XYZ file of C-alpha atoms in Angstrom:
472
model
C 0.000 0.000 0.000
C 1.336 3.447 -0.925
C 1.817 6.228 1.599
C -1.304 8.177 2.626
C -0.471 11.855 3.118
C -2.737 13.183 5.880
C -1.796 16.867 5.785
C -2.786 19.876 3.719
C -1.126 21.250 0.596
C 0.033 24.240 2.653
C 1.718 21.920 5.134
C 3.331 19.993 2.281
C 4.776 23.251 0.894
C 6.195 24.276 4.258
C 7.652 20.815 4.906
C 9.092 20.269 1.424
C 6.772 17.307 0.877
C 4.996 18.425 -2.297
C 5.960 15.247 -4.150
C 4.565 13.014 -1.393
C 1.375 15.111 -1.345
C 0.876 14.831 -5.094
C 1.534 11.106 -5.201
C -0.964 10.585 -2.391
C -3.559 12.725 -4.185
C -3.140 10.627 -7.331
C -3.682 7.459 -5.324
C -6.740 8.980 -3.620
C -8.239 9.732 -7.039
C -7.469 6.196 -8.182
C -9.162 4.872 -5.026
C -12.206 7.090 -5.668
C -12.555 5.727 -9.204
C -12.123 2.146 -7.982
C -14.874 2.585 -5.366
C -17.244 3.988 -7.961
C -16.519 1.067 -10.290
C -16.855 -1.500 -7.480
C -20.269 -0.080 -6.558
C -21.409 0.071 -10.191
C -20.295 -3.504 -10.836
C -21.813 -4.947 -7.658
C -25.101 -3.056 -7.201
C -28.071 -4.626 -8.968
C -30.522 -1.862 -8.214
C -31.638 -3.393 -4.920
C -28.652 -5.091 -3.304
C -24.959 -4.189 -2.978
C -22.760 -7.290 -2.991
C -20.067 -7.469 -0.326
C -17.626 -8.101 -3.177
C -17.551 -4.327 -3.678
C -16.113 -3.675 -0.219
C -13.662 -6.581 -0.379
C -12.338 -5.350 -3.726
C -11.705 -1.807 -2.510
C -10.046 -2.904 0.718
C -7.855 -5.453 -1.051
C -6.540 -2.839 -3.484
C -6.208 0.201 -1.233
C -6.407 -0.957 2.386
C -8.455 0.463 5.244
C -6.698 3.789 5.729
C -6.976 5.189 2.205
C -10.419 3.678 1.561
C -11.816 5.216 4.745
C -10.063 8.532 4.058
C -11.674 8.806 0.618
C -15.073 7.756 1.960
C -14.919 10.252 4.838
C -13.978 13.026 2.406
C -16.966 12.065 0.244
C -19.346 12.542 3.166
C -17.843 15.894 4.201
C -18.216 17.187 0.642
C -21.949 16.369 0.826
C -22.488 17.039 4.520
C -25.981 18.450 3.965
C -27.181 15.349 2.163
C -29.704 13.611 4.422
C -29.083 10.257 2.776
C -25.874 9.875 4.780
C -26.551 8.678 8.313
C -25.786 10.859 11.332
C -23.370 8.157 12.578
C -21.413 8.181 9.325
C -21.215 11.980 9.341
C -19.827 11.946 12.871
C -17.360 9.258 11.853
C -16.193 11.257 8.829
C -15.395 14.283 11.018
C -13.245 12.029 13.253
C -11.244 10.790 10.248
C -10.471 14.008 8.351
C -8.618 16.796 10.217
C -10.210 20.246 9.992
C -7.224 21.794 8.216
C -7.894 19.850 4.987
C -9.661 22.313 2.665
C -12.867 21.635 0.773
C -11.033 22.291 -2.485
C -8.429 19.627 -1.765
C -11.079 17.074 -0.818
C -13.239 17.730 -3.868
C -10.667 16.103 -6.172
C -11.366 12.620 -4.872
C -14.968 12.772 -3.705
C -16.888 9.617 -4.657
C -19.875 10.427 -6.882
C -21.864 7.229 -6.439
C -25.507 7.490 -5.357
C -25.432 8.759 -1.712
C -27.841 6.116 -0.388
C -25.819 3.276 -1.941
C -22.553 4.911 -0.869
C -23.865 5.197 2.696
C -24.467 1.429 2.732
C -20.991 0.865 1.304
C -19.510 2.974 4.121
C -21.507 1.015 6.707
C -19.945 -2.221 5.451
C -16.407 -0.796 5.402
C -16.794 0.417 8.987
C -18.207 -2.964 10.000
C -15.197 -4.772 8.504
C -12.823 -2.325 10.192
C -14.472 -2.865 13.583
C -13.786 -6.608 13.262
C -10.075 -5.833 13.623
C -10.729 -5.019 17.290
C -8.321 -2.096 17.315
C -8.026 -0.091 20.517
C -7.871 3.650 21.046
C -8.497 6.499 23.453
C -11.248 4.604 25.291
C -8.608 2.116 26.457
C -6.273 4.881 27.700
C -5.924 6.601 31.048
C -7.750 9.903 30.922
C -5.885 12.878 32.332
C -6.372 16.636 32.273
C -2.613 17.140 32.014
C -0.077 15.836 29.449
C 1.465 12.622 30.764
C 5.050 11.438 30.973
C 5.407 8.353 28.762
C 8.694 6.948 30.050
C 8.408 3.364 31.352
C 4.722 3.342 30.435
C 2.684 1.076 28.207
C 1.317 3.180 25.348
C -1.282 2.566 22.648
C -0.346 3.400 19.067
C -2.973 5.050 16.913
C -4.416 2.501 14.446
C -3.520 4.619 11.415
C 0.178 4.443 12.323
C 0.290 0.717 11.590
C 0.793 -0.630 8.096
C -2.136 -2.614 6.724
C -0.618 -6.060 7.366
C -0.055 -5.185 11.014
C -3.433 -3.686 11.866
C -4.097 -5.751 14.956
C -4.513 -4.732 18.611
C -1.521 -6.836 19.574
C 0.676 -4.462 17.571
C -0.717 -1.319 19.186
C 0.837 -1.912 22.589
C 4.231 -0.209 22.830
C 6.420 -0.003 25.931
C 8.259 3.332 26.055
C 11.788 3.328 27.462
C 12.975 6.872 26.768
C 13.394 9.743 24.359
C 12.589 13.459 24.599
C 9.092 12.735 23.299
C 8.245 10.978 26.565
C 8.415 14.260 28.447
C 5.541 16.619 27.560
C 7.692 19.588 28.636
C 10.496 18.824 26.153
C 10.584 20.084 22.570
C 11.740 16.705 21.234
C 9.078 14.346 19.844
C 10.716 10.923 19.505
C 9.625 8.110 21.828
C 11.888 5.046 21.950
C 10.847 1.617 23.174
C 9.668 -1.800 22.077
C 6.534 -3.541 20.889
C 4.999 -5.477 23.724
C 4.119 -8.576 21.697
C 7.522 -9.413 20.215
C 10.071 -7.067 21.828
C 10.932 -5.404 18.492
C 12.705 -2.100 19.215
C 11.495 0.986 17.390
C 10.731 4.670 17.814
C 7.704 6.805 17.049
C 6.627 10.389 17.636
C 4.634 11.487 20.649
C 1.633 12.361 18.475
C 1.545 8.789 17.115
C 0.069 7.525 20.388
C -3.474 7.606 21.722
C -2.001 7.801 25.227
C -1.045 5.646 28.207
C -2.863 2.330 28.325
C -5.358 1.801 31.124
C -3.891 -1.275 32.827
C -7.339 -2.288 34.022
C -8.407 -2.760 30.400
C -5.376 -4.440 28.829
C -5.678 -8.155 27.957
C -4.164 -10.902 30.059
C -1.315 -11.557 27.638
C -0.296 -7.888 27.885
C -0.352 -7.972 31.704
C 1.928 -11.021 31.718
C 4.264 -9.647 29.077
C 4.484 -6.290 30.832
C 5.399 -8.003 34.102
C 8.228 -9.838 32.332
C 9.580 -6.687 30.707
C 9.570 -4.758 33.961
C 11.002 -7.630 36.013
C 14.612 -7.133 37.165
C 17.266 -9.232 35.433
C 20.663 -10.521 36.482
C 23.144 -12.525 34.438
C 24.820 -14.953 36.797
C 26.831 -18.144 37.170
C 26.612 -20.435 40.189
C 29.396 -22.623 41.555
C 29.186 -25.345 44.203
C 31.846 -27.444 45.888
C 32.471 -30.866 44.361
C 32.319 -33.177 47.390
C 34.814 -35.608 45.826
C 37.438 -32.848 45.857
C 36.533 -31.401 49.245
C 39.370 -32.816 51.355
C 39.112 -29.989 53.906
C 35.336 -30.415 54.315
C 34.580 -26.835 53.304
C 31.147 -27.527 51.833
C 28.399 -25.674 53.697
C 30.958 -23.897 55.912
C 31.126 -20.123 56.253
C 33.750 -17.708 54.985
C 35.731 -17.486 58.227
C 35.983 -21.273 58.402
C 37.161 -21.424 54.781
C 39.790 -18.763 55.473
C 41.042 -20.674 58.490
C 41.413 -23.822 56.358
C 43.320 -22.560 53.358
C 40.879 -20.041 51.905
C 38.251 -20.280 49.185
C 39.805 -22.743 46.721
C 38.269 -22.341 43.269
C 39.768 -25.644 42.088
C 37.308 -27.667 44.206
C 34.279 -25.902 42.742
C 32.231 -26.864 39.737
C 29.814 -24.699 37.788
C 26.232 -25.886 37.970
C 24.397 -23.110 36.151
C 24.699 -19.907 34.173
C 21.989 -17.720 32.722
C 19.580 -14.804 33.160
C 17.277 -14.746 36.179
C 14.511 -12.343 37.180
C 16.202 -11.197 40.365
C 17.364 -7.840 41.680
C 19.816 -8.954 44.359
C 21.972 -11.848 45.532
C 19.447 -12.502 48.274
C 16.689 -12.960 45.688
C 18.940 -15.324 43.717
C 19.368 -17.337 46.908
C 15.605 -17.462 47.414
C 15.009 -18.498 43.800
C 17.510 -21.341 43.973
C 15.875 -22.627 47.141
C 12.370 -22.570 45.666
C 10.462 -25.211 43.757
C 10.942 -23.123 40.588
C 14.688 -23.054 40.075
C 16.047 -21.546 36.828
C 15.662 -23.829 33.762
C 18.782 -26.005 33.588
C 19.792 -25.508 37.218
C 21.232 -28.861 38.310
C 22.817 -29.035 41.693
C 22.052 -28.758 45.372
C 19.835 -26.053 46.786
C 21.878 -22.903 47.248
C 23.651 -22.836 50.572
C 26.634 -21.501 52.518
C 29.930 -21.931 50.605
C 28.314 -21.524 47.176
C 29.782 -18.845 44.901
C 27.734 -16.595 42.630
C 29.249 -14.661 39.764
C 27.403 -11.508 38.733
C 28.391 -11.229 35.069
C 27.265 -7.677 34.274
C 26.564 -4.309 35.861
C 28.051 -2.234 38.633
C 28.128 -5.220 41.020
C 30.004 -7.442 38.569
C 32.218 -9.945 40.399
C 32.236 -13.097 42.565
C 30.380 -13.471 45.858
C 30.719 -16.130 48.547
C 27.449 -17.189 50.172
C 28.163 -16.648 53.868
C 26.158 -17.572 56.951
C 24.621 -14.110 56.707
C 24.812 -12.236 53.433
C 27.419 -12.471 50.690
C 31.148 -11.780 50.755
C 32.962 -10.373 47.690
C 35.918 -12.607 46.880
C 38.663 -13.226 44.340
C 37.770 -16.349 42.398
C 39.600 -17.919 39.457
C 36.924 -19.366 37.184
C 39.557 -21.024 34.977
C 40.442 -23.413 37.830
C 36.854 -24.563 38.351
C 35.268 -27.615 36.771
C 33.323 -25.928 33.995
C 34.449 -27.779 30.887
C 31.289 -29.885 30.886
C 29.075 -26.823 30.635
C 27.034 -26.464 27.460
C 25.892 -23.139 26.007
C 22.256 -23.293 24.979
C 19.403 -20.925 24.151
C 16.422 -21.167 26.505
C 13.032 -20.173 25.093
C 10.363 -19.697 27.762
C 6.738 -18.795 27.182
C 6.315 -15.095 26.492
C 9.957 -14.262 27.205
C 12.795 -13.134 25.004
C 15.155 -16.086 24.318
C 18.274 -16.000 26.474
C 21.618 -17.780 26.617
C 22.191 -20.230 29.445
C 24.971 -22.575 30.523
C 23.933 -26.011 31.786
C 25.845 -29.180 32.549
C 26.024 -31.683 29.701
C 23.947 -34.088 31.744
C 20.563 -35.642 30.994
C 19.137 -34.470 34.325
C 20.156 -30.855 33.676
C 18.708 -31.051 30.176
C 15.417 -32.456 31.467
C 15.201 -29.763 34.119
C 15.019 -27.119 31.379
C 11.811 -28.570 29.896
C 10.544 -30.040 33.198
C 10.283 -33.579 31.889
C 11.608 -36.081 29.388
C 13.218 -34.402 26.408
C 12.342 -34.926 22.773
C 14.411 -33.540 19.847
C 12.924 -31.590 16.965
C 15.032 -31.515 13.818
C 14.454 -28.119 12.255
C 17.788 -27.313 10.619
C 18.559 -28.787 7.157
C 22.217 -29.109 8.149
C 21.195 -30.721 11.464
C 23.871 -28.725 13.285
C 21.321 -27.612 15.904
C 18.328 -29.180 17.635
C 15.318 -27.972 19.567
C 14.626 -29.985 22.718
C 11.139 -29.918 24.203
C 9.055 -31.843 26.730
C 7.881 -34.973 24.897
C 4.493 -34.718 26.599
C 3.801 -31.030 26.040
C 0.455 -31.819 24.441
C -0.617 -33.830 27.494
C 0.548 -31.627 30.361
C -1.510 -28.499 29.518
C 1.545 -26.421 28.606
C 0.658 -23.202 26.803
C 1.737 -22.567 23.185
C 5.196 -21.072 22.958
C 6.823 -20.813 19.490
C 6.630 -22.288 16.027
C 9.546 -24.640 15.297
C 9.354 -25.432 11.613
C 5.815 -26.720 11.116
C 5.402 -27.647 14.788
C 3.758 -25.418 17.402
C 5.744 -26.233 20.541
C 4.139 -25.810 23.960
C 6.062 -25.022 27.138
C 9.724 -24.146 27.658
C 12.210 -25.566 25.165
C 15.869 -25.009 24.405
C 18.193 -25.042 21.420
C 21.534 -26.846 21.502
C 24.225 -27.556 18.978
C 24.404 -30.998 17.365
C 27.684 -32.651 16.415
C 29.499 -35.985 16.340
C 31.468 -36.852 19.461
C 34.783 -38.683 19.708
C 32.976 -41.993 19.166
C 31.352 -40.825 15.952
C 27.932 -40.539 17.586
C 25.619 -37.547 17.265
C 25.499 -35.653 20.544
C 24.394 -32.302 21.968
C 27.017 -29.592 22.142
C 27.346 -25.871 22.790
C 25.914 -23.376 20.372
C 28.342 -20.969 18.754
C 27.908 -17.230 19.313
C 26.692 -16.957 15.708
C 24.070 -19.662 16.298
C 22.871 -17.998 19.507
C 22.408 -14.718 17.636
C 20.661 -16.493 14.748
C 18.212 -18.500 16.867
C 17.515 -15.561 19.160
C 16.046 -13.885 16.071
C 14.386 -17.061 14.790
C 12.474 -17.599 18.034
C 12.037 -13.937 18.938
C 8.252 -13.774 18.510
C 6.382 -15.287 21.476
C 3.022 -16.812 20.652
C 2.329 -17.121 24.362
C 2.105 -13.334 24.478
C -1.498 -13.741 23.382
C -2.394 -15.965 26.324
C -5.001 -18.702 25.968
C -6.410 -17.893 22.564
C -8.380 -19.959 20.150
C -6.106 -22.058 17.951
C -7.423 -20.285 14.852
C -6.204 -16.970 16.288
C -2.784 -18.429 17.122
C -2.397 -19.867 13.639
C -3.420 -16.530 12.129
C -0.760 -14.756 14.184
C 1.846 -17.294 13.077
C 0.983 -16.515 9.464
C 1.480 -12.802 10.133
C 4.881 -13.384 11.752
C 5.933 -15.743 8.933
C 5.323 -13.078 6.301
C 8.603 -11.451 7.211
C 11.683 -12.541 9.139
C 11.752 -9.353 11.184
C 8.345 -7.688 11.353
C 8.738 -3.940 11.138
C 5.797 -1.755 12.039
C 6.203 1.680 10.543
C 4.169 4.684 9.599
C 1.878 3.796 6.683
């Protein structure tokens, strides 16, 4: 669909956009002629076939079709054959600064009564999209700050193939446009459904979403986006190497018996957790919902946590009370058996994790017996899922090839070991980047939908490798 210019000729002159204005006017005239022909071809004197509406929308899309129809009503505003509802609608579509002269060029000249019925059908089809707007926003007498808020994009901002309410929810992270007091207009952030980063202008939004009205999938996705994150590794003492019996002993005891010896530790996990402190990591690893791939003892005194990023980056000894920063040589630990994988949880952005190359660790990721899915022609990577995901009420997660996988799964490398047998192995950095994009779009973001809706969404996401929602 070509670009619909929504401003006046005067604005186009001032902005140096005369060419865009003229091209849009030509397309509006073409749309006007197409509507007239569609009505003439599909009206038998008594009944207007719905083929007329489908034809116009297929060729020109909702935005331009509705623009031309709204203009046609405003040019004949005194005609009583147009309904009051359609006249009100037309005034909401066309801004007041568009002159009568400009609109007259592409005013549809079909019989007003038939045209009114045509408009009714177009509006009915548009309403089926379920798009949201100002009614779903928080109402305020003062301009609102948008930073760290869930916003609703205006429907007309979305290209035709993305006109869906799931694509209207946008989480703002910054930009001068967030602040109503600033002169800047850009708002940076990400789409709630798939995490795609983008920027828009402040005027492209209806406002801040009313959290009491957003769907369940949006509530869950929002909670995940706003949840704190820490990239960590966890090390525990290997009891077979613990000649000084340091396991479960505090820092002072370890210091009195030779110090914290990294050579007797082994790595049991590495990955991203929704925690904001070492204490919350401790609580997580002592819960019944340990991180996917965590395979070791419950976290206890003498364990070592590495914080891999941020201002608190470093190693911390789990003491009797609190955590003690320490020097720790990771190269001396037993970590050679760790395997780099990509974990894909429901509704979350895929993330890299490090798990032991052990069947129990692998099963802990998917919470059950693992089943491979061969999705790569070269077979150099595999998806591993719970082999009973259709029986255990897991929610839909991602499409893997032609298979809709439910529940958490992970991606590993696939290679031949020293015995010539195919075996799991670490993903390369290039593979992690590749599959992070492949499995970026979370179906679970829509919650418990009808399968027909899920399949429809999959078709939308499959249309392009990286969906980009831009100004139409």
